[in-house]
PDB file of C-alpha atoms in Angstrom:
ATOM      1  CA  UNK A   1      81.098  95.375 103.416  1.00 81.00           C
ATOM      2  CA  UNK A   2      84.602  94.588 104.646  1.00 92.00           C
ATOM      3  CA  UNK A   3      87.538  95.811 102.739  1.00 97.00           C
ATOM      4  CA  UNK A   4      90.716  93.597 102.074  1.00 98.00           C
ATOM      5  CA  UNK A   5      94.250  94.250 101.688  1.00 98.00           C
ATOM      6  CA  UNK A   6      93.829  93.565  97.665  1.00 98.00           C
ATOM      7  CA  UNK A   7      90.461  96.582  97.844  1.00 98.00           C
ATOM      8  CA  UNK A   8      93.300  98.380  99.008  1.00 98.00           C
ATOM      9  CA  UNK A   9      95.776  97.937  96.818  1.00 97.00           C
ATOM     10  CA  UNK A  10      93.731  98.540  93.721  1.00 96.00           C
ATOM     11  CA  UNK A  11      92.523 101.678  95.286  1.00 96.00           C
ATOM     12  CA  UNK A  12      96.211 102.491  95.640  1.00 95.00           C
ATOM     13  CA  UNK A  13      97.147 101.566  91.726  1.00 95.00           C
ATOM     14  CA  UNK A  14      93.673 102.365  90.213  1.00 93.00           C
ATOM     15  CA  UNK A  15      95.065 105.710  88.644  1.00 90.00           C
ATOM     16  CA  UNK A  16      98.178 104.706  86.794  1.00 92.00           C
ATOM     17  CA  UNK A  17      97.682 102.110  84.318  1.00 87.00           C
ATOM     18  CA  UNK A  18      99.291  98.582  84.625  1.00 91.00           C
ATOM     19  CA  UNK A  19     103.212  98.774  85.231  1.00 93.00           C
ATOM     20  CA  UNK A  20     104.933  95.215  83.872  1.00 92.00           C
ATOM     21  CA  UNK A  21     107.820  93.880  86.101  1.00 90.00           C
ATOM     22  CA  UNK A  22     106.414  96.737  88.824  1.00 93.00           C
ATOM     23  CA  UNK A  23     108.408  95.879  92.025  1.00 91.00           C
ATOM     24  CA  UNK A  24     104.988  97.171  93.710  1.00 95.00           C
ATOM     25  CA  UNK A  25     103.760  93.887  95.611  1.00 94.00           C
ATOM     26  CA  UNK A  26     102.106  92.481  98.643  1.00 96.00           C
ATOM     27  CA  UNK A  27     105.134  91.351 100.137  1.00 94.00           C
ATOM     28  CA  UNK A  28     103.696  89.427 103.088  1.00 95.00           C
ATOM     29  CA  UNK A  29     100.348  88.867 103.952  1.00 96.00           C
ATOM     30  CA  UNK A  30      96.964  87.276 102.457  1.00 97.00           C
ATOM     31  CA  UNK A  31      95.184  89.568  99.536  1.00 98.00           C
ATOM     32  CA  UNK A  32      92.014  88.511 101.492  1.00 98.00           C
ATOM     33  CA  UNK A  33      92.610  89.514 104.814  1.00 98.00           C
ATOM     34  CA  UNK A  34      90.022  92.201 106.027  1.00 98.00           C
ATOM     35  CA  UNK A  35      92.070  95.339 106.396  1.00 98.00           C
ATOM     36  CA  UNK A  36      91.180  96.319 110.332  1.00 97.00           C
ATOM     37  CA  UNK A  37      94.154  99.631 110.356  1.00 98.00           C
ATOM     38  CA  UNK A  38      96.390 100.610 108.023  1.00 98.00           C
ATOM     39  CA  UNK A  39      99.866 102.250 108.586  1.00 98.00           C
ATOM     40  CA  UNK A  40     101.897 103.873 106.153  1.00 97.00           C
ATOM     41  CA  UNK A  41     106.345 104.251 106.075  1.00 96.00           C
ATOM     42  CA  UNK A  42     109.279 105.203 103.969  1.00 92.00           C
ATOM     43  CA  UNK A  43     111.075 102.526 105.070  1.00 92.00           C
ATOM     44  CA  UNK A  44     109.611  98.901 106.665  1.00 94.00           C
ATOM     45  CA  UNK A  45     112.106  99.186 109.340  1.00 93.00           C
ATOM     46  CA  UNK A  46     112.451  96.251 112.238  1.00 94.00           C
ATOM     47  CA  UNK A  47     110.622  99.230 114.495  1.00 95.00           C
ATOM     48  CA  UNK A  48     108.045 100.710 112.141  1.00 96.00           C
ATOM     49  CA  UNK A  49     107.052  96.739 111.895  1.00 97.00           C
ATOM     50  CA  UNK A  50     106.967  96.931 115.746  1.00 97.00           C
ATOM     51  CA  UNK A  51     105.152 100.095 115.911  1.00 97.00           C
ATOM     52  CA  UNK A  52     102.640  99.182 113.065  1.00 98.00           C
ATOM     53  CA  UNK A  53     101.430  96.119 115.059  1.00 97.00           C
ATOM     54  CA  UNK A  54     101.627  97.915 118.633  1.00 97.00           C
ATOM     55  CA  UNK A  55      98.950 100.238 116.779  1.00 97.00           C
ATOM     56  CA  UNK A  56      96.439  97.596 115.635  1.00 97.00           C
ATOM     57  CA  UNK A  57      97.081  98.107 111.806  1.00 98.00           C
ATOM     58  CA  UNK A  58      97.142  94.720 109.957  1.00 98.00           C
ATOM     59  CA  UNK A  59      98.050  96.478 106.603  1.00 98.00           C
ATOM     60  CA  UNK A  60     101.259  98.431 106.514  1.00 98.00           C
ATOM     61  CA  UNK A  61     101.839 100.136 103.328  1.00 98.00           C
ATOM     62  CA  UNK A  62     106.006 100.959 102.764  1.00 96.00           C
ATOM     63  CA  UNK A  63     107.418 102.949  99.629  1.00 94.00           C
ATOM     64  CA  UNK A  64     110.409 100.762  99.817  1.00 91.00           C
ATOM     65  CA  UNK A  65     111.286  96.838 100.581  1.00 89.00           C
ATOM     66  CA  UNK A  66     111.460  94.776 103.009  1.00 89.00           C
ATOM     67  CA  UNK A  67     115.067  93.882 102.724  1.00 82.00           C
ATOM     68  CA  UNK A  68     117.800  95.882 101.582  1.00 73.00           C
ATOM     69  CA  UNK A  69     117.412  96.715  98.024  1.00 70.00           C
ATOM     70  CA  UNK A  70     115.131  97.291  95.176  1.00 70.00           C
ATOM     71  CA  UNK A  71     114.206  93.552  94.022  1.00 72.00           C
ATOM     72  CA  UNK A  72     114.419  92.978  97.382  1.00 71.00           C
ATOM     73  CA  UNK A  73     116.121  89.185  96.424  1.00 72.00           C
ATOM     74  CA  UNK A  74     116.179  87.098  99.592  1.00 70.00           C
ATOM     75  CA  UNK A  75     118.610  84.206  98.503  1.00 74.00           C
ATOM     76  CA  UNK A  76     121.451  84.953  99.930  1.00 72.00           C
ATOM     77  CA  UNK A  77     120.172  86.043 103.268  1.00 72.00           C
ATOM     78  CA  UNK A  78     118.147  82.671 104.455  1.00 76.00           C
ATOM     79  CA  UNK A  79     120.862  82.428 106.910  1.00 78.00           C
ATOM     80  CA  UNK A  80     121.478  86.173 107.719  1.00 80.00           C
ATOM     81  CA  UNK A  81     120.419  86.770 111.792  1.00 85.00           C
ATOM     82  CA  UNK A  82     118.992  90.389 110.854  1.00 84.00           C
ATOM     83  CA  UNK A  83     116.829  88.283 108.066  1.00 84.00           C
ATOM     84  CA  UNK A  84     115.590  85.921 110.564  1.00 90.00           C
ATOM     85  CA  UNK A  85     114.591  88.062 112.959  1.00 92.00           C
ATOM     86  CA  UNK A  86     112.581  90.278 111.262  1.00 92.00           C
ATOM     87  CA  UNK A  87     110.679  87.568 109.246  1.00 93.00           C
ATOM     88  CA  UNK A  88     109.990  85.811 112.622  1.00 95.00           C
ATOM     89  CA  UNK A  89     108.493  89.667 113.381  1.00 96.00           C
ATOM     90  CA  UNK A  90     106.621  89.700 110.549  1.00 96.00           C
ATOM     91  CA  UNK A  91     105.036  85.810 110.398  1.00 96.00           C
ATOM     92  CA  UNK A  92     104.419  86.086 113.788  1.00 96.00           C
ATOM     93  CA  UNK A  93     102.605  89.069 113.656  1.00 96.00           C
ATOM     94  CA  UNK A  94     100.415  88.579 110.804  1.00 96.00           C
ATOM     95  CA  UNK A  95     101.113  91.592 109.397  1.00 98.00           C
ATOM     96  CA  UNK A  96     100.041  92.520 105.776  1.00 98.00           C
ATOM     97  CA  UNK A  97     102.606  94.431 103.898  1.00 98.00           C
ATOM     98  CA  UNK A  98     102.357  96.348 100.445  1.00 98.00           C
ATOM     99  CA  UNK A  99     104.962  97.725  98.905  1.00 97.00           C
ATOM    100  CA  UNK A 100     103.879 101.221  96.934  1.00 96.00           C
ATOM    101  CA  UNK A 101     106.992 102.203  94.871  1.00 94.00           C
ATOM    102  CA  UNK A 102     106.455 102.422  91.547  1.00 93.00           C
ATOM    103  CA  UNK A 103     102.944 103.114  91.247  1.00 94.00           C
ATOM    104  CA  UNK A 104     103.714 106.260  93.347  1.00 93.00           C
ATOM    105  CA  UNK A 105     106.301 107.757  91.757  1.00 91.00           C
ATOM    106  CA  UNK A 106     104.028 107.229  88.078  1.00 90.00           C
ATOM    107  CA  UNK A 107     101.593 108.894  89.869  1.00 90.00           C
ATOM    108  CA  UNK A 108     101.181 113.277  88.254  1.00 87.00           C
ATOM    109  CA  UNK A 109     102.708 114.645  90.327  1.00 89.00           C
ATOM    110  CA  UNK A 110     105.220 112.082  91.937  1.00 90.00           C
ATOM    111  CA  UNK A 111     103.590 111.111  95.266  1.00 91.00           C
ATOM    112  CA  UNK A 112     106.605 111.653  96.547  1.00 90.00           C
ATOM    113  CA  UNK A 113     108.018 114.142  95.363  1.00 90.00           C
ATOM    114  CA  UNK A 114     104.594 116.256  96.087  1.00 92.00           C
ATOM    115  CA  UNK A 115     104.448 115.056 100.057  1.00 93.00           C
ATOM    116  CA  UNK A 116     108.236 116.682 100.005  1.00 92.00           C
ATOM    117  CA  UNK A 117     107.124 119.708  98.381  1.00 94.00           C
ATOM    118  CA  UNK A 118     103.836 119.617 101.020  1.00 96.00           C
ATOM    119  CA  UNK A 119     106.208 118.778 103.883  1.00 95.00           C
ATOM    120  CA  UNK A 120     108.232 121.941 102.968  1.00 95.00           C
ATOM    121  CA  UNK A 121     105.068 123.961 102.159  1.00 97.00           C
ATOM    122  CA  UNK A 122     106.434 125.147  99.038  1.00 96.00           C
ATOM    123  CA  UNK A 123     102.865 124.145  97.318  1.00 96.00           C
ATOM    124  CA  UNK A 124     102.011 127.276  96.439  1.00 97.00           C
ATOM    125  CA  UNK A 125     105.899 127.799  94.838  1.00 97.00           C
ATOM    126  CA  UNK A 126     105.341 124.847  92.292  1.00 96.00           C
ATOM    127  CA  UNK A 127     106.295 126.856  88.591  1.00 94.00           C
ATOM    128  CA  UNK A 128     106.885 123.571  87.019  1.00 89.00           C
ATOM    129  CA  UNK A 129     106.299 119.746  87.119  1.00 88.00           C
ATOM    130  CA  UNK A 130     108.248 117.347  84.934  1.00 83.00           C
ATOM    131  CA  UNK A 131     108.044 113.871  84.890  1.00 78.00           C
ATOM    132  CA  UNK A 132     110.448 113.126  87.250  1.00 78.00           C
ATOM    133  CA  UNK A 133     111.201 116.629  89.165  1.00 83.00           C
ATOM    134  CA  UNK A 134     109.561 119.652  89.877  1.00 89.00           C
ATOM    135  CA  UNK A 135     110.825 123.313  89.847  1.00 91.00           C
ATOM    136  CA  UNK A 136     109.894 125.758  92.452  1.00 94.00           C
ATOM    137  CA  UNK A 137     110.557 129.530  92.662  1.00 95.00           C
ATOM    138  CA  UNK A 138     110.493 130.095  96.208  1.00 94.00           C
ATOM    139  CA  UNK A 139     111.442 134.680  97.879  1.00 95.00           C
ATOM    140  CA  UNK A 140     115.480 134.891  97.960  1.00 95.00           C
ATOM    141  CA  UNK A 141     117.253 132.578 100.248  1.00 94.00           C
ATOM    142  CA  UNK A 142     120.935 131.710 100.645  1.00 94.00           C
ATOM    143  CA  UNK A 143     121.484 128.272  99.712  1.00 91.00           C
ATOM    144  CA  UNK A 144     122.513 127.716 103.859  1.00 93.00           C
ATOM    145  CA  UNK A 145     119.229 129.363 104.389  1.00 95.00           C
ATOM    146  CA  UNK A 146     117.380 126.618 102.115  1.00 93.00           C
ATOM    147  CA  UNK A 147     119.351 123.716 103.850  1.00 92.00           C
ATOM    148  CA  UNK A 148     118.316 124.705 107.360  1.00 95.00           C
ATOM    149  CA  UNK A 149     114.717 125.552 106.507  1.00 94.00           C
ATOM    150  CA  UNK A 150     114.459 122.066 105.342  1.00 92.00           C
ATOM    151  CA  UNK A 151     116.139 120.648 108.491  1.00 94.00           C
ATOM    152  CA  UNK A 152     113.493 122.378 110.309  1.00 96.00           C
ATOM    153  CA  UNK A 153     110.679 121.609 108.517  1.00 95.00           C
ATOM    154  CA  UNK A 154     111.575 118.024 108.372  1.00 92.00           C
ATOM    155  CA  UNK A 155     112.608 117.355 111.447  1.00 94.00           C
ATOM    156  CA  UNK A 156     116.016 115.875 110.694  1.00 91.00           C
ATOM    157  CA  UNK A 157     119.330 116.597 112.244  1.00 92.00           C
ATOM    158  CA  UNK A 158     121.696 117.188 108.836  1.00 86.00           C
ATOM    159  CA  UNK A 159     121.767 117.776 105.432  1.00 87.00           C
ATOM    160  CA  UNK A 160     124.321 117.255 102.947  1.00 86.00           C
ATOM    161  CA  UNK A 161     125.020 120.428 100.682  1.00 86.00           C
ATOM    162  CA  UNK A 162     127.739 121.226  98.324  1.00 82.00           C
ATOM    163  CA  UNK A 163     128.626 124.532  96.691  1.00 85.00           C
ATOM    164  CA  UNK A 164     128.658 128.280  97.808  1.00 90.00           C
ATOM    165  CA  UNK A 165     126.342 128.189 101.316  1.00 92.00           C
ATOM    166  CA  UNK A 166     126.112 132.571 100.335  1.00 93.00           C
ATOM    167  CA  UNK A 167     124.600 131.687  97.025  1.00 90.00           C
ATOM    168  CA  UNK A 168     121.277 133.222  96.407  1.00 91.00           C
ATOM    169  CA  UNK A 169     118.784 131.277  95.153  1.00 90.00           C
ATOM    170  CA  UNK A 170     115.216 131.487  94.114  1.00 92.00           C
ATOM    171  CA  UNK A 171     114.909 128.725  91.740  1.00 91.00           C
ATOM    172  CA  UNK A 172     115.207 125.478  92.890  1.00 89.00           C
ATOM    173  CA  UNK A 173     115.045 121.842  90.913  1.00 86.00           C
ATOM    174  CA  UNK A 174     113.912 119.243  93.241  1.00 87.00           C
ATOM    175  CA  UNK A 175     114.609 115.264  92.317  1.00 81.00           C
ATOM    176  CA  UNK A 176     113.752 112.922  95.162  1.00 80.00           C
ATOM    177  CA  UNK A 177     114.898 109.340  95.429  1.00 67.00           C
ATOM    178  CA  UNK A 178     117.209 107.945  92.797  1.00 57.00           C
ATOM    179  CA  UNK A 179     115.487 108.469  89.216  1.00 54.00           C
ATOM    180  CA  UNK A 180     117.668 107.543  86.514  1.00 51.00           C
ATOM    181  CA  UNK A 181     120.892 109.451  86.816  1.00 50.00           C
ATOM    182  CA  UNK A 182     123.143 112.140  85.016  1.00 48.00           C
ATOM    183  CA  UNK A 183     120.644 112.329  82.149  1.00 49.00           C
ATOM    184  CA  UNK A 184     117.758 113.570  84.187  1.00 53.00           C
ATOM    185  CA  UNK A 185     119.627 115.395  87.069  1.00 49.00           C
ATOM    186  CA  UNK A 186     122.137 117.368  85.043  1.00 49.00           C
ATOM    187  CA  UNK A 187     119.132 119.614  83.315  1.00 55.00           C
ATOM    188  CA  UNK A 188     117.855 120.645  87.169  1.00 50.00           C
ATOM    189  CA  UNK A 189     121.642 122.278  87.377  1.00 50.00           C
ATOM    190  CA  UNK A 190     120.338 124.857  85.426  1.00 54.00           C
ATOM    191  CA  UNK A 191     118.761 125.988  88.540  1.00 52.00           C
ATOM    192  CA  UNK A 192     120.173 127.972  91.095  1.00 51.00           C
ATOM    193  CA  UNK A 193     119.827 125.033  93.446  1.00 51.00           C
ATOM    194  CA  UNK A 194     119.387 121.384  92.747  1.00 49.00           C
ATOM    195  CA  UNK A 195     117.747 119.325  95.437  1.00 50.00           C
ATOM    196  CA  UNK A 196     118.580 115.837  95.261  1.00 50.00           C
ATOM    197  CA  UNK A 197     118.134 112.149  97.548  1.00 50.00           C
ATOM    198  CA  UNK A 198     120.045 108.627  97.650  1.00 43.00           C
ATOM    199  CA  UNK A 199     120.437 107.013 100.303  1.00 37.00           C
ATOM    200  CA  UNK A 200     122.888 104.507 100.128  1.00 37.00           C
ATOM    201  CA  UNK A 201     122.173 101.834 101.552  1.00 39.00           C
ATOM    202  CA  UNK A 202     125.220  99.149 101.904  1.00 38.00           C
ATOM    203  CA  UNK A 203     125.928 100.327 105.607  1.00 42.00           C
ATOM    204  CA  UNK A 204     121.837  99.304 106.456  1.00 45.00           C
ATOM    205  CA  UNK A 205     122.575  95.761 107.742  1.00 48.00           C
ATOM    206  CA  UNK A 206     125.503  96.587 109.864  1.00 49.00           C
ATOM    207  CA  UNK A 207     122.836  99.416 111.394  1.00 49.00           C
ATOM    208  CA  UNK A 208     120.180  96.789 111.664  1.00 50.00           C
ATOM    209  CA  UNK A 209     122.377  94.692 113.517  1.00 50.00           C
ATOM    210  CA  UNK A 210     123.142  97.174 115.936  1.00 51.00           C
ATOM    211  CA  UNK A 211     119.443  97.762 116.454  1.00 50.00           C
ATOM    212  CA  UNK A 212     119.719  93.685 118.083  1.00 52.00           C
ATOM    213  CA  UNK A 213     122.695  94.058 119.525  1.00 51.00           C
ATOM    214  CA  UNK A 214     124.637  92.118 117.163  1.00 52.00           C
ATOM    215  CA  UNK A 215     128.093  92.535 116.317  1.00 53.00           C
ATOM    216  CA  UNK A 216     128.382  93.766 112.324  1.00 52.00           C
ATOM    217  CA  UNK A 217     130.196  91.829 110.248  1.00 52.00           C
ATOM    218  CA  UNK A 218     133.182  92.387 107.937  1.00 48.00           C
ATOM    219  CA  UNK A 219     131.193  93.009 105.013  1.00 48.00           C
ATOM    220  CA  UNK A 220     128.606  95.498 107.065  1.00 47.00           C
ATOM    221  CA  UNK A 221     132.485  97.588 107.464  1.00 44.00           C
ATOM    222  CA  UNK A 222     133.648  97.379 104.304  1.00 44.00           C
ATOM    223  CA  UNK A 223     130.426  98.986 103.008  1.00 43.00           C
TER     224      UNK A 223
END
């Protein structure tokens, strides 16, 4: 029996009940396409799109949207050149793609937040999950030695830290993604480290732009 994008995407959702005004949706695509490859992203980047299609997956499952913010509104970008092309991408392609936010982050633990604890391997470290965060009590490390283990392990060329690099720490809060604000990140600085990710994302377009050799605009620069 042949399984579609929607077989899929109740497979995805089947363990957190129903969320109303979820921003979780098949973006693009028919429900009852039969899924033939399936790739997953952080981000449904121009390239990822590119790559997704170069590999034969019809599905392509993203944790965030298509275009430039959470509700992912459209309306003022019918005209935008970055917005074109990658729609053209997409249409032309016949890409499916779901968008797995909020479904993932109800999920106990956070989906997330657990494939950054797994990426780390700090599974075994886990002391505590909340809601929203989990705490980990990992052997002594200086809070330098905790930002370049994670560079390492992840693969990426910076971090941002603030604070005393010498600090010892053991206990660490971890928060991924943006999840509410003071009232549920202040608690984790009871912790001798608080790990914490936003990415901002008004500069996105004006990097998007470069990716098609486009000049940015003054708006991408003011950002």
């Amino acid at each position: 029996m042949a399984t579609t994008v929607q077989n899929v995407i109740e497979r995805l959702t089947a363990s957190v009940g129903k969320i109303p005004n979820t921003m979780d949706t098949l973006q693009h695509g028919d429900p009852n396409m039969e899924v033939k490859g399936i790739a997953t992203s952080f981000m449904p980047t121009y390239r990822v799109i590119q790559q997704a299609v170069s590999m034969e997956a019809n599905l392509l499952i993203t944790h965030e949207g298509l275009f430039y913010s959470h509700t992912d509104n459209t309306e003022m970008m019918q005209k935008d050149s970055v917005y074109q092309e990658k729609i053209r991408l997409i249409r032309e392609s016949g890409i499916a793609i779901y968008r797995f936010h909020d479904y993932w982050h109800r999920h106990q633990p956070d989906g997330i937040m657990a494939g950054f604890i797994r990426a780390l391997e700090w599974e075994s470290y886990v002391s505590k999950y909340l809601p929203t965060a989990a705490i980990v009590a990992i052997p002594l490390m200086t809070a330098k030695e905790v930002a370049e283990y994670a560079k390492e392990m992840l693969s990426i060329p910076f971090v941002r830290i603030a604070g005393d690099l010498s600090a010892p720490c053991t206990r660490i809060g971890i928060l991924v993604g943006y999840r509410g604000g003071g009232a549920l990140s202040i608690p984790l600085f009871e912790q001798e480290l608080f790990r914490c990710d936003y990415l901002w994302r008004g500069t996105l377009n004006g990097r998007r732009r470069n990716i098609f050799g486009m000049p940015c605009t003054k708006e991408d620069k003011r950002r």
